[in-house]
Amino acid sequence: MACLKLGSKSEIFYLDGQTWLCSTGLSSDVIVEVEETSFHLHKFPLLSRSGLLEDIIAEFPSEDEYKCSLQLHDIPGGAKAFLLVAKFCYGVRFELNALNVVIVRCAAEYLRMNEDYGEGNLIRQAEDFLNDILGNWTDTIKVLETCEEVLPHAEELHIVSRCINSLAMTASADPSLFSWPMSGKGAVKSSEGVAFWNGISTTAKPHPVNEDWWFEEVSFLKLPFYKRLIRAVESGGMNLEKVAGSIMHYAKKHLSLLGRQSSFLNGNRAAPASTVSAPSDVDQRNLLEEIVELLPDQKGVTPTNFLLRLLRTSMILHASPSCRENLEKRVGAQLEQAALEDLLIPNMGYTVETLYDIDCVQRILDHFMLMDRDSIDYSSNCIVDEGQLSDGSHALTRMTMVAHLVDGYLAEVAPDVNLKLQKFQSLAALIPEYARPLDDGFYRAIDIYLKAHPWLTDSEKEQICRLMNCQKLSLEASTHAAQNERLPLRVIVQVLFFEQLRLRTSVAGWFFVSDNLENSQNLSGNLALVRNEAPAQAGTRRLDRVVAVDDMKERVSELEKECLSMKQEIEKLVKTKGSWNSLLKKFGLRLKSKPDAKKPSKPSCNGSEELPTSIGPLMDGKENYENKELRD
C-alpha cells in the first residue's frame, strides 16, 4: 500500500483518558472538543494553517486566553481526522495512506487549509497523494471503501466518482496489458513465481490474468458503490456477459439464501455459510430487488438457471410482485435453456395446494409463447419418425426443446394427488401439437397422472388423451399403450390401428425396395461379373431381406388377430345395448366393408405415405377427425 510521510518532528502528542495533550513545554491556550475527545493545543500553529480556526479564534477576546474553547463536532472523520490535522499543523511526522487520505482530505477542506494559509498546505498534500494512488487498483478499492465514513463530503469533493471511474477503466481494459499481480482481498497467490538460472533467482513468466479477475475484488463494495461501478463499466462498453458474471458473483456472496439448496422436504433451512450474523429478510429482499434491476436486459446474457434461483429466492423472501414478474419474463424469454430440476420450484404460497408451484411455471410458459409467437414456423407440421430423431437429422427448434422440457415437468408433477385435472390439462395444452416430434414423453406423463388419480372417470381420461397424438408414438410406446389398462378403450383402438398401419407401410416399403433392387440388378450389364465374384454375399443379403419381411408379416398377423379379438369382445358387450355400428359411432369411427386398395396415398412432408391423424377430436380448436374412415 502506498503511503506518504508528512512532517519532520517526533511525536509530541500523548493521550490522557479522553484528552490529547501536547508536550511542547508551553501551556495550551486553546481547547478543541471533537465528539467526546478534547485536544489541549496552541492557537498559533492552528490559525496559521486553517482559515476556519482563524475565524473562530478571532471571535474570542485576546485577554481571555484560557477560556478559548472550540467545538468541532461536525468535522469529517471526527477525532481521528482532527488528530492527523493537528499533527500536520505542528509538523509532527505521520503517514498518509489509502486508508486515511479521504478523511484527511475532507477534514482539510472543512477547516479551509488551502494555499492561502501556507504553501504546501494539507489540501494540496492530500490531493496530490490521491492523484498518485488512484491509478493503483488495490489502493483505489481501499480509498472507495473509506468514503463510506464521510460520504457527503467525499461526494462533494468528487472522490467517489474519481474512484469509480478509475476502477471502471481498469476493469474494462485488456488484462494482458497489465504485468502487475493483483494482490487485493480476492487475489490467489501462486508459489510458481520464481525460476533459477545458474543459481540466480529470476522472476518467472507471469500467469495470464483471467477476464473475471476483478469480480471478487469489487464484491466487497457496498451496494450503492457497486451499482455505480457496474453502470460505469456497462456504459464504457464492457461485454454484457462479463457484467452479468460480476453481478452473479456479487449476488452469491451477499444473498445468503441464493447459495443454499432448498431443504423443502424436511422444512428446515440450512445454516448460513458465514459465521457473521445473517442479515434480516428485509435487507435481503431489498438487495435481491436491486440486483434484479441491475442485471442486463438482453436475452441470453444471464444464465437461465441463475434467474430461476433468483426467482425461487424471491418467493422465499416475499419480494415485490413486479420483481417476480420481471424474473418470470426473463426466464420465459430463454426457457429453452432451462433444466428440469431448476423448474421444480416448491410452492411457497400460504394456501399450498400442490407440491410444486405449477402456476409460476405456467406463467413462464405463457411469456415464452408470447415472445416466441412471431418466430414460430406454423408451416412445419410434419411428423418425424424415430429414425430421423435417432440419427440426429431433425434439428431441434426452440419450441421443440421447450415441449420436451414441459413433458418432463408434467411427468414430475403428475404423481401429486392434489394436482387438478384442469391445471394438468391447461399446462399441457399450451404446447402446440407440431412442437412434439414424438409424443412418448407426453404419453409417459399422462400414464403417471392416470396411475396417481385412479378415481378419474372415463370422460376425464379421454379429455387428457385427446391432447396426445397416437400417430406420433414410437413402437415401444405403442406396445406399452396397447396393453395399458389405465387408458380408455378408444385410445387403445387408435394405438393398435396406427401400429398396424405403420407395419403395413413398412412391409410395402420392403417389397418396393426389394423389387427395385432386383430390377436394377437385371438391367445392369456388369452385375453378372459381380455375382460371380461374390455369390455368397448376395445370397446372404437376400436371405436377410426375406427374414425381415417374414418378421413384419408375422407382426402384422398378430396385430390383426388382436384387433379381431377386440372386435369380438366389443360385440359381446353391445349385444344388449345396440349394434356394432352404434358403438363405433360412439367412438367416432365406422368401418368400410371393402377398403379401396387402389386409392393412392397422399404423400406426407417427410416423403413417406401419410399416416392417418388422431381419431379423437383435439382440444383448443384443433382439427376434428371423427368423420374420417378407418382403413382395414
PDB file of C-alpha atoms in Angstrom, residues 104-289:
ATOM      1  CA  VAL A 104      -7.752  13.915   5.940  1.00  0.00           C
ATOM      2  CA  ARG A 105      -8.764  15.466   2.625  1.00  0.00           C
ATOM      3  CA  CYS A 106     -12.332  16.094   3.804  1.00  0.00           C
ATOM      4  CA  ALA A 107     -11.219  17.490   7.182  1.00  0.00           C
ATOM      5  CA  ALA A 108      -8.738  19.797   5.456  1.00  0.00           C
ATOM      6  CA  GLU A 109     -11.480  21.089   3.188  1.00  0.00           C
ATOM      7  CA  TYR A 110     -13.764  21.621   6.193  1.00  0.00           C
ATOM      8  CA  LEU A 111     -11.022  23.598   8.024  1.00  0.00           C
ATOM      9  CA  ARG A 112     -10.095  25.592   4.852  1.00  0.00           C
ATOM     10  CA  MET A 113      -6.458  24.503   4.883  1.00  0.00           C
ATOM     11  CA  ASN A 114      -5.623  25.845   1.414  1.00  0.00           C
ATOM     12  CA  GLU A 115      -2.599  27.614  -0.050  1.00  0.00           C
ATOM     13  CA  ASP A 116      -3.726  30.967   1.390  1.00  0.00           C
ATOM     14  CA  TYR A 117      -2.552  29.665   4.748  1.00  0.00           C
ATOM     15  CA  GLY A 118       0.864  28.388   3.856  1.00  0.00           C
ATOM     16  CA  GLU A 119       2.485  26.822   0.828  1.00  0.00           C
ATOM     17  CA  GLY A 120       2.104  23.075   0.584  1.00  0.00           C
ATOM     18  CA  ASN A 121      -0.876  23.092   2.913  1.00  0.00           C
ATOM     19  CA  LEU A 122      -2.817  19.949   3.759  1.00  0.00           C
ATOM     20  CA  ILE A 123      -5.381  20.222   0.944  1.00  0.00           C
ATOM     21  CA  ARG A 124      -2.610  20.257  -1.675  1.00  0.00           C
ATOM     22  CA  GLN A 125      -0.706  17.426   0.006  1.00  0.00           C
ATOM     23  CA  ALA A 126      -3.766  15.169   0.282  1.00  0.00           C
ATOM     24  CA  GLU A 127      -4.931  15.957  -3.252  1.00  0.00           C
ATOM     25  CA  ASP A 128      -1.559  15.152  -4.796  1.00  0.00           C
ATOM     26  CA  PHE A 129      -1.404  11.870  -2.919  1.00  0.00           C
ATOM     27  CA  LEU A 130      -4.911  10.947  -4.079  1.00  0.00           C
ATOM     28  CA  ASN A 131      -3.991  11.581  -7.693  1.00  0.00           C
ATOM     29  CA  ASP A 132      -0.974   9.324  -7.322  1.00  0.00           C
ATOM     30  CA  ILE A 133      -2.714   6.298  -5.812  1.00  0.00           C
ATOM     31  CA  LEU A 134      -5.939   6.352  -7.849  1.00  0.00           C
ATOM     32  CA  GLY A 135      -4.042   4.657 -10.659  1.00  0.00           C
ATOM     33  CA  ASN A 136      -3.493   1.611  -8.441  1.00  0.00           C
ATOM     34  CA  TRP A 137      -6.380  -0.876  -8.315  1.00  0.00           C
ATOM     35  CA  THR A 138      -5.887  -2.103  -4.738  1.00  0.00           C
ATOM     36  CA  ASP A 139      -5.381   1.361  -3.251  1.00  0.00           C
ATOM     37  CA  THR A 140      -8.380   2.708  -5.156  1.00  0.00           C
ATOM     38  CA  ILE A 141     -10.578  -0.027  -3.702  1.00  0.00           C
ATOM     39  CA  LYS A 142      -9.441   0.937  -0.197  1.00  0.00           C
ATOM     40  CA  VAL A 143      -9.982   4.633  -0.826  1.00  0.00           C
ATOM     41  CA  LEU A 144     -13.503   3.975  -2.102  1.00  0.00           C
ATOM     42  CA  GLU A 145     -14.356   1.848   0.916  1.00  0.00           C
ATOM     43  CA  THR A 146     -13.262   4.588   3.330  1.00  0.00           C
ATOM     44  CA  CYS A 147     -15.516   7.097   1.555  1.00  0.00           C
ATOM     45  CA  GLU A 148     -18.421   5.456   3.392  1.00  0.00           C
ATOM     46  CA  GLU A 149     -17.371   7.199   6.624  1.00  0.00           C
ATOM     47  CA  VAL A 150     -17.566  10.717   5.165  1.00  0.00           C
ATOM     48  CA  LEU A 151     -19.848  10.086   2.213  1.00  0.00           C
ATOM     49  CA  PRO A 152     -21.490  13.519   1.739  1.00  0.00           C
ATOM     50  CA  HIS A 153     -18.133  15.322   1.903  1.00  0.00           C
ATOM     51  CA  ALA A 154     -16.425  12.727  -0.334  1.00  0.00           C
ATOM     52  CA  GLU A 155     -19.186  13.166  -2.885  1.00  0.00           C
ATOM     53  CA  GLU A 156     -18.800  16.953  -2.875  1.00  0.00           C
ATOM     54  CA  LEU A 157     -15.085  16.612  -3.478  1.00  0.00           C
ATOM     55  CA  HIS A 158     -15.768  14.062  -6.284  1.00  0.00           C
ATOM     56  CA  ILE A 159     -13.587  11.463  -4.592  1.00  0.00           C
ATOM     57  CA  VAL A 160     -16.205   8.727  -5.052  1.00  0.00           C
ATOM     58  CA  SER A 161     -16.732   9.423  -8.753  1.00  0.00           C
ATOM     59  CA  ARG A 162     -12.977   9.550  -9.366  1.00  0.00           C
ATOM     60  CA  CYS A 163     -12.547   6.167  -7.677  1.00  0.00           C
ATOM     61  CA  ILE A 164     -15.441   4.665  -9.659  1.00  0.00           C
ATOM     62  CA  ASN A 165     -14.069   5.924 -12.965  1.00  0.00           C
ATOM     63  CA  SER A 166     -10.593   4.641 -12.176  1.00  0.00           C
ATOM     64  CA  LEU A 167     -11.885   1.183 -11.262  1.00  0.00           C
ATOM     65  CA  ALA A 168     -14.142   1.042 -14.310  1.00  0.00           C
ATOM     66  CA  MET A 169     -11.280   1.901 -16.674  1.00  0.00           C
ATOM     67  CA  THR A 170      -9.031  -0.741 -15.134  1.00  0.00           C
ATOM     68  CA  ALA A 171     -11.720  -3.454 -15.166  1.00  0.00           C
ATOM     69  CA  SER A 172     -12.630  -2.695 -18.780  1.00  0.00           C
ATOM     70  CA  ALA A 173      -9.052  -2.743 -20.034  1.00  0.00           C
ATOM     71  CA  ASP A 174      -7.399  -5.810 -21.534  1.00  0.00           C
ATOM     72  CA  PRO A 175      -5.867  -7.761 -18.608  1.00  0.00           C
ATOM     73  CA  SER A 176      -2.979  -8.885 -20.809  1.00  0.00           C
ATOM     74  CA  LEU A 177      -1.752  -5.282 -20.872  1.00  0.00           C
ATOM     75  CA  PHE A 178      -1.018  -5.351 -17.156  1.00  0.00           C
ATOM     76  CA  SER A 179       2.048  -7.006 -15.716  1.00  0.00           C
ATOM     77  CA  TRP A 180       1.433  -6.377 -12.032  1.00  0.00           C
ATOM     78  CA  PRO A 181      -0.042  -9.177  -9.874  1.00  0.00           C
ATOM     79  CA  MET A 182      -3.457  -8.404  -8.444  1.00  0.00           C
ATOM     80  CA  SER A 183      -2.957  -8.540  -4.681  1.00  0.00           C
ATOM     81  CA  GLY A 184      -6.286  -7.478  -3.259  1.00  0.00           C
ATOM     82  CA  LYS A 185      -8.676  -9.355  -0.991  1.00  0.00           C
ATOM     83  CA  GLY A 186      -9.641 -11.837  -3.636  1.00  0.00           C
ATOM     84  CA  ALA A 187      -6.211 -12.490  -5.119  1.00  0.00           C
ATOM     85  CA  VAL A 188      -4.924 -16.040  -5.279  1.00  0.00           C
ATOM     86  CA  LYS A 189      -1.215 -16.296  -4.662  1.00  0.00           C
ATOM     87  CA  SER A 190       0.846 -18.796  -6.630  1.00  0.00           C
ATOM     88  CA  SER A 191       4.035 -20.430  -5.455  1.00  0.00           C
ATOM     89  CA  GLU A 192       5.229 -20.844  -9.028  1.00  0.00           C
ATOM     90  CA  GLY A 193       6.701 -17.374  -9.313  1.00  0.00           C
ATOM     91  CA  VAL A 194      10.456 -17.964  -9.148  1.00  0.00           C
ATOM     92  CA  ALA A 195      12.810 -19.500 -11.708  1.00  0.00           C
ATOM     93  CA  PHE A 196      16.527 -20.118 -11.382  1.00  0.00           C
ATOM     94  CA  TRP A 197      19.256 -19.625 -13.990  1.00  0.00           C
ATOM     95  CA  ASN A 198      22.804 -20.509 -12.961  1.00  0.00           C
ATOM     96  CA  GLY A 199      21.760 -20.151  -9.348  1.00  0.00           C
ATOM     97  CA  ILE A 200      20.359 -16.660  -9.867  1.00  0.00           C
ATOM     98  CA  SER A 201      16.742 -16.104  -8.905  1.00  0.00           C
ATOM     99  CA  THR A 202      14.679 -14.506 -11.639  1.00  0.00           C
ATOM    100  CA  THR A 203      11.006 -13.815 -11.959  1.00  0.00           C
ATOM    101  CA  ALA A 204       9.202 -16.443 -13.995  1.00  0.00           C
ATOM    102  CA  LYS A 205       6.784 -15.571 -16.752  1.00  0.00           C
ATOM    103  CA  PRO A 206       3.558 -14.323 -15.093  1.00  0.00           C
ATOM    104  CA  HIS A 207       0.446 -16.410 -15.414  1.00  0.00           C
ATOM    105  CA  PRO A 208      -2.227 -14.984 -17.717  1.00  0.00           C
ATOM    106  CA  VAL A 209      -4.884 -12.970 -15.895  1.00  0.00           C
ATOM    107  CA  ASN A 210      -8.488 -14.086 -16.392  1.00  0.00           C
ATOM    108  CA  GLU A 211     -11.051 -11.561 -17.552  1.00  0.00           C
ATOM    109  CA  ASP A 212     -13.043 -12.088 -14.333  1.00  0.00           C
ATOM    110  CA  TRP A 213     -10.137 -11.230 -12.039  1.00  0.00           C
ATOM    111  CA  TRP A 214     -11.968  -8.174 -10.707  1.00  0.00           C
ATOM    112  CA  PHE A 215     -15.198  -9.966  -9.692  1.00  0.00           C
ATOM    113  CA  GLU A 216     -14.016 -10.910  -6.229  1.00  0.00           C
ATOM    114  CA  GLU A 217     -12.311  -7.574  -5.630  1.00  0.00           C
ATOM    115  CA  VAL A 218     -15.409  -5.448  -6.186  1.00  0.00           C
ATOM    116  CA  SER A 219     -17.732  -7.862  -4.367  1.00  0.00           C
ATOM    117  CA  PHE A 220     -16.573  -6.303  -1.069  1.00  0.00           C
ATOM    118  CA  LEU A 221     -18.026  -2.922  -2.002  1.00  0.00           C
ATOM    119  CA  LYS A 222     -21.269  -1.631  -0.562  1.00  0.00           C
ATOM    120  CA  LEU A 223     -24.239  -1.948  -2.880  1.00  0.00           C
ATOM    121  CA  PRO A 224     -24.506   1.792  -3.767  1.00  0.00           C
ATOM    122  CA  PHE A 225     -20.841   1.896  -4.803  1.00  0.00           C
ATOM    123  CA  TYR A 226     -21.097  -1.443  -6.598  1.00  0.00           C
ATOM    124  CA  LYS A 227     -24.141  -0.303  -8.579  1.00  0.00           C
ATOM    125  CA  ARG A 228     -22.324   2.821  -9.739  1.00  0.00           C
ATOM    126  CA  LEU A 229     -19.311   0.753 -10.756  1.00  0.00           C
ATOM    127  CA  ILE A 230     -21.464  -1.660 -12.794  1.00  0.00           C
ATOM    128  CA  ARG A 231     -23.216   1.232 -14.518  1.00  0.00           C
ATOM    129  CA  ALA A 232     -19.827   2.746 -15.319  1.00  0.00           C
ATOM    130  CA  VAL A 233     -18.332  -0.420 -16.842  1.00  0.00           C
ATOM    131  CA  GLU A 234     -21.567  -1.071 -18.752  1.00  0.00           C
ATOM    132  CA  SER A 235     -21.638   2.422 -20.226  1.00  0.00           C
ATOM    133  CA  GLY A 236     -17.963   2.011 -21.088  1.00  0.00           C
ATOM    134  CA  GLY A 237     -18.826  -0.802 -23.491  1.00  0.00           C
ATOM    135  CA  MET A 238     -17.842  -3.837 -21.442  1.00  0.00           C
ATOM    136  CA  ASN A 239     -19.128  -7.198 -22.672  1.00  0.00           C
ATOM    137  CA  LEU A 240     -22.540  -7.796 -21.088  1.00  0.00           C
ATOM    138  CA  GLU A 241     -21.692 -11.408 -20.243  1.00  0.00           C
ATOM    139  CA  LYS A 242     -18.857 -10.128 -18.051  1.00  0.00           C
ATOM    140  CA  VAL A 243     -21.169  -7.575 -16.450  1.00  0.00           C
ATOM    141  CA  ALA A 244     -23.729 -10.285 -15.677  1.00  0.00           C
ATOM    142  CA  GLY A 245     -20.948 -12.538 -14.365  1.00  0.00           C
ATOM    143  CA  SER A 246     -19.842  -9.895 -11.881  1.00  0.00           C
ATOM    144  CA  ILE A 247     -23.422  -9.328 -10.697  1.00  0.00           C
ATOM    145  CA  MET A 248     -23.919 -13.074 -10.245  1.00  0.00           C
ATOM    146  CA  HIS A 249     -20.724 -13.271  -8.180  1.00  0.00           C
ATOM    147  CA  TYR A 250     -21.882 -10.350  -6.038  1.00  0.00           C
ATOM    148  CA  ALA A 251     -25.333 -11.899  -5.540  1.00  0.00           C
ATOM    149  CA  LYS A 252     -23.925 -15.268  -4.487  1.00  0.00           C
ATOM    150  CA  LYS A 253     -21.677 -13.545  -1.974  1.00  0.00           C
ATOM    151  CA  HIS A 254     -24.325 -11.387  -0.324  1.00  0.00           C
ATOM    152  CA  LEU A 255     -27.633 -13.245  -0.830  1.00  0.00           C
ATOM    153  CA  SER A 256     -27.350 -15.991   1.745  1.00  0.00           C
ATOM    154  CA  LEU A 257     -30.434 -17.900   0.539  1.00  0.00           C
ATOM    155  CA  LEU A 258     -29.249 -17.962  -3.054  1.00  0.00           C
ATOM    156  CA  GLY A 259     -26.365 -20.327  -2.478  1.00  0.00           C
ATOM    157  CA  ARG A 260     -28.294 -22.840  -0.433  1.00  0.00           C
ATOM    158  CA  GLN A 261     -30.043 -25.917  -1.654  1.00  0.00           C
ATOM    159  CA  SER A 262     -33.676 -25.790  -0.698  1.00  0.00           C
ATOM    160  CA  SER A 263     -34.457 -28.208   2.123  1.00  0.00           C
ATOM    161  CA  PHE A 264     -38.091 -28.264   1.132  1.00  0.00           C
ATOM    162  CA  LEU A 265     -38.775 -31.861   2.059  1.00  0.00           C
ATOM    163  CA  ASN A 266     -37.888 -31.528   5.759  1.00  0.00           C
ATOM    164  CA  GLY A 267     -38.906 -27.891   6.068  1.00  0.00           C
ATOM    165  CA  ASN A 268     -35.573 -26.801   7.591  1.00  0.00           C
ATOM    166  CA  ARG A 269     -33.279 -24.103   6.294  1.00  0.00           C
ATOM    167  CA  ALA A 270     -29.590 -24.783   6.049  1.00  0.00           C
ATOM    168  CA  ALA A 271     -27.309 -22.848   8.343  1.00  0.00           C
ATOM    169  CA  PRO A 272     -25.618 -19.860   6.719  1.00  0.00           C
ATOM    170  CA  ALA A 273     -22.108 -20.471   5.467  1.00  0.00           C
ATOM    171  CA  SER A 274     -20.749 -17.388   7.204  1.00  0.00           C
ATOM    172  CA  THR A 275     -20.335 -17.112  10.951  1.00  0.00           C
ATOM    173  CA  VAL A 276     -21.391 -13.465  10.800  1.00  0.00           C
ATOM    174  CA  SER A 277     -24.948 -12.801  11.886  1.00  0.00           C
ATOM    175  CA  ALA A 278     -27.285 -13.209   8.935  1.00  0.00           C
ATOM    176  CA  PRO A 279     -28.880 -10.033   7.572  1.00  0.00           C
ATOM    177  CA  SER A 280     -32.583  -9.522   8.038  1.00  0.00           C
ATOM    178  CA  ASP A 281     -35.127 -10.679   5.477  1.00  0.00           C
ATOM    179  CA  VAL A 282     -35.982  -7.053   4.714  1.00  0.00           C
ATOM    180  CA  ASP A 283     -32.369  -6.250   3.838  1.00  0.00           C
ATOM    181  CA  GLN A 284     -32.065  -9.420   1.786  1.00  0.00           C
ATOM    182  CA  ARG A 285     -35.301  -8.641  -0.045  1.00  0.00           C
ATOM    183  CA  ASN A 286     -34.148  -5.112  -0.880  1.00  0.00           C
ATOM    184  CA  LEU A 287     -30.787  -6.427  -2.039  1.00  0.00           C
ATOM    185  CA  LEU A 288     -32.410  -9.023  -4.295  1.00  0.00           C
ATOM    186  CA  GLU A 289     -34.710  -6.459  -5.904  1.00  0.00           C
TER     187      GLU A 289
END
